[in-house]
Amino acid sequence: MPADVTLYGAKTGNCLRVAIALEELAIAHQVVKLDLRAGEQRTPDFLSLNPSGKVPVLRVRSSAAPPLVLAQSNAILLYLARRAGGRLLPPETDASAPFALERFFFFVTDVIAPSHAAFFLKNKGCEEGQRLMERRSLEMLLASERFLQNAPFMAGQSFTLADIAAVSIVAAQSPSIDWARYPQLQRWFAAVMARPSIERGMIAFD
Ligand SMILES: N[C@@H](CCC(=O)N[C@@H](CS)C(=O)NCC(=O)O)C(=O)O
């Protein structure tokens, strides 16, 4: 991608997943950190990039075309994977390709979405709802042990978007996991956390 790439974001799961994908694909980029508590996502400058006032936002400038400004973390991840020609998502001809998408969406919709709902309910002071959503998210996350029974990664033999979706939420929920009961998840987590791209992506907004 011979372009000027900027990731706008903060230290949240949605932003970390994009930072990890950029690192994994070795795409040169700058990071612009926003202080969400201070409301930097609602300044006129930022709203002109993303009128919904949310991060992450990816801006890609090249001499050949008008700049691309893309919001929605999952749209950004899919865009980056497609641009990378088969890395992070296996080629369509590969038998594991449908499972990479299945498991990517499993983590995004069945694990991460209830975790976001728990955060929202916590901020609204709804403790019972928060606990229900946290439990739901953790139960679903732990079900991923079966993906790893016969494979090194969440969708088979190669590292994909499914692993990127998984790693940020497993890291966040790590203290709640009874690791001895989930040996495959433990083995996978140690291996992916040792990848240099993940180490760099995880600290992108520190
Ligand atoms: N579905 C969007 C969610 C974006 C989102 O809610 N971002 C949060 C941080 S993770 C945000 O910008 N919050 C600041 C605010 O709502 O004011 C995505 O996946 O990018």
PDB file of C-alpha atoms and ligand atoms in Angstrom:
ATOM      1  CA  MET A   1       0.000   0.000   0.000  1.00  0.00           C
ATOM      2  CA  PRO A   2       2.243   2.894  -1.147  1.00  0.00           C
ATOM      3  CA  ALA A   3       0.295   5.574   0.653  1.00  0.00           C
ATOM      4  CA  ASP A   4       0.239   7.833   3.649  1.00  0.00           C
ATOM      5  CA  VAL A   5      -1.762   5.917   6.257  1.00  0.00           C
ATOM      6  CA  THR A   6      -3.009   7.393   9.542  1.00  0.00           C
ATOM      7  CA  LEU A   7      -4.914   5.607  12.285  1.00  0.00           C
ATOM      8  CA  TYR A   8      -6.916   7.841  14.622  1.00  0.00           C
ATOM      9  CA  GLY A   9      -7.845   6.122  17.836  1.00  0.00           C
ATOM     10  CA  ALA A  10      -7.550   5.500  21.543  1.00  0.00           C
ATOM     11  CA  LYS A  11      -6.673   2.546  23.757  1.00  0.00           C
ATOM     12  CA  THR A  12      -9.880   0.595  23.176  1.00  0.00           C
ATOM     13  CA  GLY A  13     -10.417  -2.879  21.720  1.00  0.00           C
ATOM     14  CA  ASN A  14     -11.894  -1.524  18.484  1.00  0.00           C
ATOM     15  CA  CYS A  15      -8.800   0.610  17.885  1.00  0.00           C
ATOM     16  CA  LEU A  16      -6.271  -1.978  19.072  1.00  0.00           C
ATOM     17  CA  ARG A  17      -7.555  -4.536  16.547  1.00  0.00           C
ATOM     18  CA  VAL A  18      -6.900  -2.111  13.706  1.00  0.00           C
ATOM     19  CA  ALA A  19      -3.451  -1.237  15.091  1.00  0.00           C
ATOM     20  CA  ILE A  20      -2.616  -4.971  15.293  1.00  0.00           C
ATOM     21  CA  ALA A  21      -3.753  -5.563  11.690  1.00  0.00           C
ATOM     22  CA  LEU A  22      -1.577  -2.689  10.430  1.00  0.00           C
ATOM     23  CA  GLU A  23       1.404  -4.107  12.337  1.00  0.00           C
ATOM     24  CA  GLU A  24       0.734  -7.676  11.191  1.00  0.00           C
ATOM     25  CA  LEU A  25       0.608  -6.521   7.557  1.00  0.00           C
ATOM     26  CA  ALA A  26       3.689  -4.318   8.063  1.00  0.00           C
ATOM     27  CA  ILE A  27       1.845  -1.283   6.669  1.00  0.00           C
ATOM     28  CA  ALA A  28       3.760   1.880   7.531  1.00  0.00           C
ATOM     29  CA  HIS A  29       1.432   4.268   9.334  1.00  0.00           C
ATOM     30  CA  GLN A  30       1.134   7.067  11.858  1.00  0.00           C
ATOM     31  CA  VAL A  31      -1.035   6.886  14.945  1.00  0.00           C
ATOM     32  CA  VAL A  32      -2.990   9.918  16.154  1.00  0.00           C
ATOM     33  CA  LYS A  33      -4.138   9.395  19.743  1.00  0.00           C
ATOM     34  CA  LEU A  34      -7.382  10.962  20.847  1.00  0.00           C
ATOM     35  CA  ASP A  35      -8.295  11.580  24.476  1.00  0.00           C
ATOM     36  CA  LEU A  36     -11.891  10.337  24.522  1.00  0.00           C
ATOM     37  CA  ARG A  37     -12.477  11.472  28.118  1.00  0.00           C
ATOM     38  CA  ALA A  38     -11.504  14.999  27.084  1.00  0.00           C
ATOM     39  CA  GLY A  39     -13.927  14.803  24.129  1.00  0.00           C
ATOM     40  CA  GLU A  40     -11.274  15.045  21.395  1.00  0.00           C
ATOM     41  CA  GLN A  41     -13.501  12.858  19.195  1.00  0.00           C
ATOM     42  CA  ARG A  42     -16.009  15.714  19.055  1.00  0.00           C
ATOM     43  CA  THR A  43     -13.748  18.550  17.894  1.00  0.00           C
ATOM     44  CA  PRO A  44     -14.750  20.140  14.564  1.00  0.00           C
ATOM     45  CA  ASP A  45     -11.559  18.824  12.960  1.00  0.00           C
ATOM     46  CA  PHE A  46     -12.264  15.237  13.959  1.00  0.00           C
ATOM     47  CA  LEU A  47     -15.988  15.480  13.149  1.00  0.00           C
ATOM     48  CA  SER A  48     -15.020  16.545   9.638  1.00  0.00           C
ATOM     49  CA  LEU A  49     -13.277  13.155   9.332  1.00  0.00           C
ATOM     50  CA  ASN A  50     -15.973  11.098  11.052  1.00  0.00           C
ATOM     51  CA  PRO A  51     -19.263  12.923  11.687  1.00  0.00           C
ATOM     52  CA  SER A  52     -20.309  10.232  14.181  1.00  0.00           C
ATOM     53  CA  GLY A  53     -17.445  11.276  16.478  1.00  0.00           C
ATOM     54  CA  LYS A  54     -16.126   7.743  17.003  1.00  0.00           C
ATOM     55  CA  VAL A  55     -12.786   6.004  16.712  1.00  0.00           C
ATOM     56  CA  PRO A  56     -11.135   4.199  15.036  1.00  0.00           C
ATOM     57  CA  VAL A  57     -10.806   6.074  11.765  1.00  0.00           C
ATOM     58  CA  LEU A  58      -8.320   5.141   9.064  1.00  0.00           C
ATOM     59  CA  ARG A  59      -7.200   7.776   6.558  1.00  0.00           C
ATOM     60  CA  VAL A  60      -5.306   6.629   3.466  1.00  0.00           C
ATOM     61  CA  ARG A  61      -3.805   9.308   1.237  1.00  0.00           C
ATOM     62  CA  SER A  62      -2.166   8.470  -2.069  1.00  0.00           C
ATOM     63  CA  SER A  63      -1.186  10.581  -5.043  1.00  0.00           C
ATOM     64  CA  ALA A  64      -3.394   8.481  -7.341  1.00  0.00           C
ATOM     65  CA  ALA A  65      -6.811   9.012  -5.740  1.00  0.00           C
ATOM     66  CA  PRO A  66      -8.717  11.225  -3.310  1.00  0.00           C
ATOM     67  CA  PRO A  67      -8.092  10.290   0.343  1.00  0.00           C
ATOM     68  CA  LEU A  68     -10.033   7.370   1.747  1.00  0.00           C
ATOM     69  CA  VAL A  69     -11.494   8.000   5.202  1.00  0.00           C
ATOM     70  CA  LEU A  70     -12.963   4.862   6.729  1.00  0.00           C
ATOM     71  CA  ALA A  71     -14.713   4.364  10.079  1.00  0.00           C
ATOM     72  CA  GLN A  72     -16.070   1.167  11.715  1.00  0.00           C
ATOM     73  CA  SER A  73     -13.302  -1.074  13.012  1.00  0.00           C
ATOM     74  CA  ASN A  74     -14.593  -4.206  11.279  1.00  0.00           C
ATOM     75  CA  ALA A  75     -14.933  -2.459   7.916  1.00  0.00           C
ATOM     76  CA  ILE A  76     -11.338  -1.243   8.332  1.00  0.00           C
ATOM     77  CA  LEU A  77     -10.110  -4.750   9.184  1.00  0.00           C
ATOM     78  CA  LEU A  78     -11.841  -6.268   6.145  1.00  0.00           C
ATOM     79  CA  TYR A  79     -10.535  -3.456   3.918  1.00  0.00           C
ATOM     80  CA  LEU A  80      -6.957  -4.037   5.123  1.00  0.00           C
ATOM     81  CA  ALA A  81      -7.235  -7.822   4.723  1.00  0.00           C
ATOM     82  CA  ARG A  82      -8.577  -7.487   1.161  1.00  0.00           C
ATOM     83  CA  ARG A  83      -5.848  -5.002   0.240  1.00  0.00           C
ATOM     84  CA  ALA A  84      -3.258  -7.416   1.632  1.00  0.00           C
ATOM     85  CA  GLY A  85      -4.054 -10.074  -0.955  1.00  0.00           C
ATOM     86  CA  GLY A  86      -4.890 -13.098   1.109  1.00  0.00           C
ATOM     87  CA  ARG A  87      -3.019 -12.320   4.323  1.00  0.00           C
ATOM     88  CA  LEU A  88      -5.278 -12.213   7.386  1.00  0.00           C
ATOM     89  CA  LEU A  89      -8.027 -13.863   5.303  1.00  0.00           C
ATOM     90  CA  PRO A  90      -7.182 -17.037   3.377  1.00  0.00           C
ATOM     91  CA  PRO A  91      -7.807 -16.960  -0.387  1.00  0.00           C
ATOM     92  CA  GLU A  92     -11.357 -17.961  -1.419  1.00  0.00           C
ATOM     93  CA  THR A  93      -9.999 -21.208  -2.868  1.00  0.00           C
ATOM     94  CA  ASP A  94      -8.682 -22.302   0.533  1.00  0.00           C
ATOM     95  CA  ALA A  95     -10.998 -24.635   2.485  1.00  0.00           C
ATOM     96  CA  SER A  96     -10.417 -22.615   5.660  1.00  0.00           C
ATOM     97  CA  ALA A  97     -11.607 -19.315   4.109  1.00  0.00           C
ATOM     98  CA  PRO A  98     -15.272 -19.574   5.214  1.00  0.00           C
ATOM     99  CA  PHE A  99     -14.170 -20.488   8.747  1.00  0.00           C
ATOM    100  CA  ALA A 100     -11.922 -17.459   9.037  1.00  0.00           C
ATOM    101  CA  LEU A 101     -14.983 -15.271   8.432  1.00  0.00           C
ATOM    102  CA  GLU A 102     -17.255 -17.435  10.603  1.00  0.00           C
ATOM    103  CA  ARG A 103     -14.878 -17.156  13.558  1.00  0.00           C
ATOM    104  CA  PHE A 104     -14.078 -13.499  12.970  1.00  0.00           C
ATOM    105  CA  PHE A 105     -17.810 -12.744  13.194  1.00  0.00           C
ATOM    106  CA  PHE A 106     -18.183 -15.132  16.144  1.00  0.00           C
ATOM    107  CA  PHE A 107     -15.755 -13.024  18.177  1.00  0.00           C
ATOM    108  CA  VAL A 108     -17.105  -9.713  16.924  1.00  0.00           C
ATOM    109  CA  THR A 109     -20.806 -10.420  17.410  1.00  0.00           C
ATOM    110  CA  ASP A 110     -20.994 -13.120  20.093  1.00  0.00           C
ATOM    111  CA  VAL A 111     -18.090 -12.168  22.382  1.00  0.00           C
ATOM    112  CA  ILE A 112     -17.151  -8.516  21.799  1.00  0.00           C
ATOM    113  CA  ALA A 113     -20.685  -7.140  21.308  1.00  0.00           C
ATOM    114  CA  PRO A 114     -21.975  -8.396  24.706  1.00  0.00           C
ATOM    115  CA  SER A 115     -18.807  -7.056  26.314  1.00  0.00           C
ATOM    116  CA  HIS A 116     -19.585  -3.621  24.814  1.00  0.00           C
ATOM    117  CA  ALA A 117     -23.169  -3.965  26.057  1.00  0.00           C
ATOM    118  CA  ALA A 118     -21.815  -4.694  29.569  1.00  0.00           C
ATOM    119  CA  PHE A 119     -19.705  -1.519  29.420  1.00  0.00           C
ATOM    120  CA  PHE A 120     -22.753   0.517  28.332  1.00  0.00           C
ATOM    121  CA  LEU A 121     -24.918  -0.952  31.136  1.00  0.00           C
ATOM    122  CA  LYS A 122     -22.153  -0.290  33.688  1.00  0.00           C
ATOM    123  CA  ASN A 123     -22.089   3.367  32.672  1.00  0.00           C
ATOM    124  CA  LYS A 124     -25.877   3.467  33.093  1.00  0.00           C
ATOM    125  CA  GLY A 125     -25.565   2.006  36.612  1.00  0.00           C
ATOM    126  CA  CYS A 126     -27.407  -1.183  35.602  1.00  0.00           C
ATOM    127  CA  GLU A 127     -25.316  -3.726  37.529  1.00  0.00           C
ATOM    128  CA  GLU A 128     -27.500  -6.775  36.949  1.00  0.00           C
ATOM    129  CA  GLY A 129     -27.568  -6.214  33.201  1.00  0.00           C
ATOM    130  CA  GLN A 130     -23.821  -5.589  33.252  1.00  0.00           C
ATOM    131  CA  ARG A 131     -23.169  -8.909  35.015  1.00  0.00           C
ATOM    132  CA  LEU A 132     -25.443 -10.818  32.617  1.00  0.00           C
ATOM    133  CA  MET A 133     -23.678  -9.406  29.586  1.00  0.00           C
ATOM    134  CA  GLU A 134     -20.212  -9.997  31.071  1.00  0.00           C
ATOM    135  CA  ARG A 135     -21.117 -13.619  31.803  1.00  0.00           C
ATOM    136  CA  ARG A 136     -22.550 -14.081  28.317  1.00  0.00           C
ATOM    137  CA  SER A 137     -19.413 -12.656  26.699  1.00  0.00           C
ATOM    138  CA  LEU A 138     -17.098 -14.847  28.811  1.00  0.00           C
ATOM    139  CA  GLU A 139     -19.143 -18.026  28.179  1.00  0.00           C
ATOM    140  CA  MET A 140     -18.979 -17.463  24.446  1.00  0.00           C
ATOM    141  CA  LEU A 141     -15.273 -16.652  24.559  1.00  0.00           C
ATOM    142  CA  LEU A 142     -14.515 -19.886  26.431  1.00  0.00           C
ATOM    143  CA  ALA A 143     -16.436 -21.865  23.799  1.00  0.00           C
ATOM    144  CA  SER A 144     -13.620 -20.983  21.393  1.00  0.00           C
ATOM    145  CA  GLU A 145     -11.488 -23.695  23.085  1.00  0.00           C
ATOM    146  CA  ARG A 146     -13.003 -26.108  20.528  1.00  0.00           C
ATOM    147  CA  PHE A 147     -11.695 -24.090  17.545  1.00  0.00           C
ATOM    148  CA  LEU A 148      -8.191 -24.804  18.804  1.00  0.00           C
ATOM    149  CA  GLN A 149      -8.459 -28.551  19.458  1.00  0.00           C
ATOM    150  CA  ASN A 150      -6.693 -29.521  16.234  1.00  0.00           C
ATOM    151  CA  ALA A 151      -5.337 -26.238  14.957  1.00  0.00           C
ATOM    152  CA  PRO A 152      -2.767 -23.649  16.003  1.00  0.00           C
ATOM    153  CA  PHE A 153      -5.053 -20.695  15.186  1.00  0.00           C
ATOM    154  CA  MET A 154      -8.739 -19.852  15.538  1.00  0.00           C
ATOM    155  CA  ALA A 155      -9.561 -20.717  11.931  1.00  0.00           C
ATOM    156  CA  GLY A 156      -6.971 -23.348  11.118  1.00  0.00           C
ATOM    157  CA  GLN A 157      -3.338 -23.324  10.119  1.00  0.00           C
ATOM    158  CA  SER A 158      -2.832 -19.602   9.584  1.00  0.00           C
ATOM    159  CA  PHE A 159      -3.182 -16.434  11.620  1.00  0.00           C
ATOM    160  CA  THR A 160      -6.299 -14.539  10.449  1.00  0.00           C
ATOM    161  CA  LEU A 161      -8.696 -11.751  11.358  1.00  0.00           C
ATOM    162  CA  ALA A 162     -10.349 -14.293  13.676  1.00  0.00           C
ATOM    163  CA  ASP A 163      -7.195 -14.291  15.816  1.00  0.00           C
ATOM    164  CA  ILE A 164      -7.053 -10.493  15.795  1.00  0.00           C
ATOM    165  CA  ALA A 165     -10.688 -10.276  16.896  1.00  0.00           C
ATOM    166  CA  ALA A 166     -10.012 -12.868  19.590  1.00  0.00           C
ATOM    167  CA  VAL A 167      -6.770 -11.563  21.044  1.00  0.00           C
ATOM    168  CA  SER A 168      -7.967  -8.149  22.196  1.00  0.00           C
ATOM    169  CA  ILE A 169     -11.002  -9.550  24.011  1.00  0.00           C
ATOM    170  CA  VAL A 170      -9.098 -12.511  25.504  1.00  0.00           C
ATOM    171  CA  ALA A 171      -6.483 -10.063  26.808  1.00  0.00           C
ATOM    172  CA  ALA A 172      -9.214  -7.869  28.313  1.00  0.00           C
ATOM    173  CA  GLN A 173     -10.979 -10.828  29.933  1.00  0.00           C
ATOM    174  CA  SER A 174      -7.812 -12.649  30.927  1.00  0.00           C
ATOM    175  CA  PRO A 175      -8.227 -12.136  34.715  1.00  0.00           C
ATOM    176  CA  SER A 176     -11.674 -13.812  34.586  1.00  0.00           C
ATOM    177  CA  ILE A 177     -10.442 -16.936  32.775  1.00  0.00           C
ATOM    178  CA  ASP A 178      -9.744 -20.122  34.745  1.00  0.00           C
ATOM    179  CA  TRP A 179      -6.788 -20.886  32.474  1.00  0.00           C
ATOM    180  CA  ALA A 180      -6.082 -24.430  33.716  1.00  0.00           C
ATOM    181  CA  ARG A 181      -9.462 -25.524  32.296  1.00  0.00           C
ATOM    182  CA  TYR A 182      -8.721 -24.133  28.830  1.00  0.00           C
ATOM    183  CA  PRO A 183      -5.325 -25.502  27.779  1.00  0.00           C
ATOM    184  CA  GLN A 184      -5.791 -24.861  24.056  1.00  0.00           C
ATOM    185  CA  LEU A 185      -6.831 -21.276  24.648  1.00  0.00           C
ATOM    186  CA  GLN A 186      -3.870 -20.831  26.998  1.00  0.00           C
ATOM    187  CA  ARG A 187      -1.427 -22.243  24.429  1.00  0.00           C
ATOM    188  CA  TRP A 188      -2.937 -20.070  21.645  1.00  0.00           C
ATOM    189  CA  PHE A 189      -2.912 -16.913  23.806  1.00  0.00           C
ATOM    190  CA  ALA A 190       0.757 -17.336  24.769  1.00  0.00           C
ATOM    191  CA  ALA A 191       1.697 -17.893  21.113  1.00  0.00           C
ATOM    192  CA  VAL A 192      -0.209 -14.932  19.677  1.00  0.00           C
ATOM    193  CA  MET A 193       0.848 -12.536  22.440  1.00  0.00           C
ATOM    194  CA  ALA A 194       4.474 -13.372  21.585  1.00  0.00           C
ATOM    195  CA  ARG A 195       4.031 -12.223  17.959  1.00  0.00           C
ATOM    196  CA  PRO A 196       5.967  -8.953  17.553  1.00  0.00           C
ATOM    197  CA  SER A 197       3.071  -7.391  15.616  1.00  0.00           C
ATOM    198  CA  ILE A 198       0.695  -8.030  18.494  1.00  0.00           C
ATOM    199  CA  GLU A 199       3.166  -6.684  21.038  1.00  0.00           C
ATOM    200  CA  ARG A 200       3.506  -3.493  18.965  1.00  0.00           C
ATOM    201  CA  GLY A 201      -0.213  -3.166  18.176  1.00  0.00           C
ATOM    202  CA  MET A 202      -1.228  -3.597  21.801  1.00  0.00           C
ATOM    203  CA  ILE A 203       0.854  -0.581  22.852  1.00  0.00           C
ATOM    204  CA  ALA A 204      -0.012   1.619  19.861  1.00  0.00           C
ATOM    205  CA  PHE A 205      -2.014   4.045  21.996  1.00  0.00           C
ATOM    206  CA  ASP A 206       0.046   3.951  25.213  1.00  0.00           C
TER     207      ASP A 206
HETATM  208  N1  LIG B   1     -18.985   0.026  15.753  1.00  0.00           N
HETATM  209  C1  LIG B   1     -17.924   1.006  15.868  1.00  0.00           C
HETATM  210  C2  LIG B   1     -17.910   1.520  17.302  1.00  0.00           C
HETATM  211  C3  LIG B   1     -17.054   2.764  17.429  1.00  0.00           C
HETATM  212  C4  LIG B   1     -17.059   3.246  18.861  1.00  0.00           C
HETATM  213  O1  LIG B   1     -18.075   3.179  19.577  1.00  0.00           O
HETATM  214  N2  LIG B   1     -15.902   3.762  19.293  1.00  0.00           N
HETATM  215  C5  LIG B   1     -15.752   4.215  20.649  1.00  0.00           C
HETATM  216  C6  LIG B   1     -14.402   3.778  21.191  1.00  0.00           C
HETATM  217  S1  LIG B   1     -14.219   2.044  21.058  1.00  0.00           S
HETATM  218  C7  LIG B   1     -15.779   5.732  20.684  1.00  0.00           C
HETATM  219  O2  LIG B   1     -15.296   6.381  19.774  1.00  0.00           O
HETATM  220  N3  LIG B   1     -16.318   6.288  21.764  1.00  0.00           N
HETATM  221  C8  LIG B   1     -16.326   7.698  21.980  1.00  0.00           C
HETATM  222  C9  LIG B   1     -17.695   8.285  22.002  1.00  0.00           C
HETATM  223  O3  LIG B   1     -18.676   7.564  21.735  1.00  0.00           O
HETATM  224  O4  LIG B   1     -17.799   9.468  22.308  1.00  0.00           O
HETATM  225  C10 LIG B   1     -16.580   0.386  15.472  1.00  0.00           C
HETATM  226  O5  LIG B   1     -16.456  -0.851  15.505  1.00  0.00           O
HETATM  227  O6  LIG B   1     -15.661   1.125  15.101  1.00  0.00           O
END
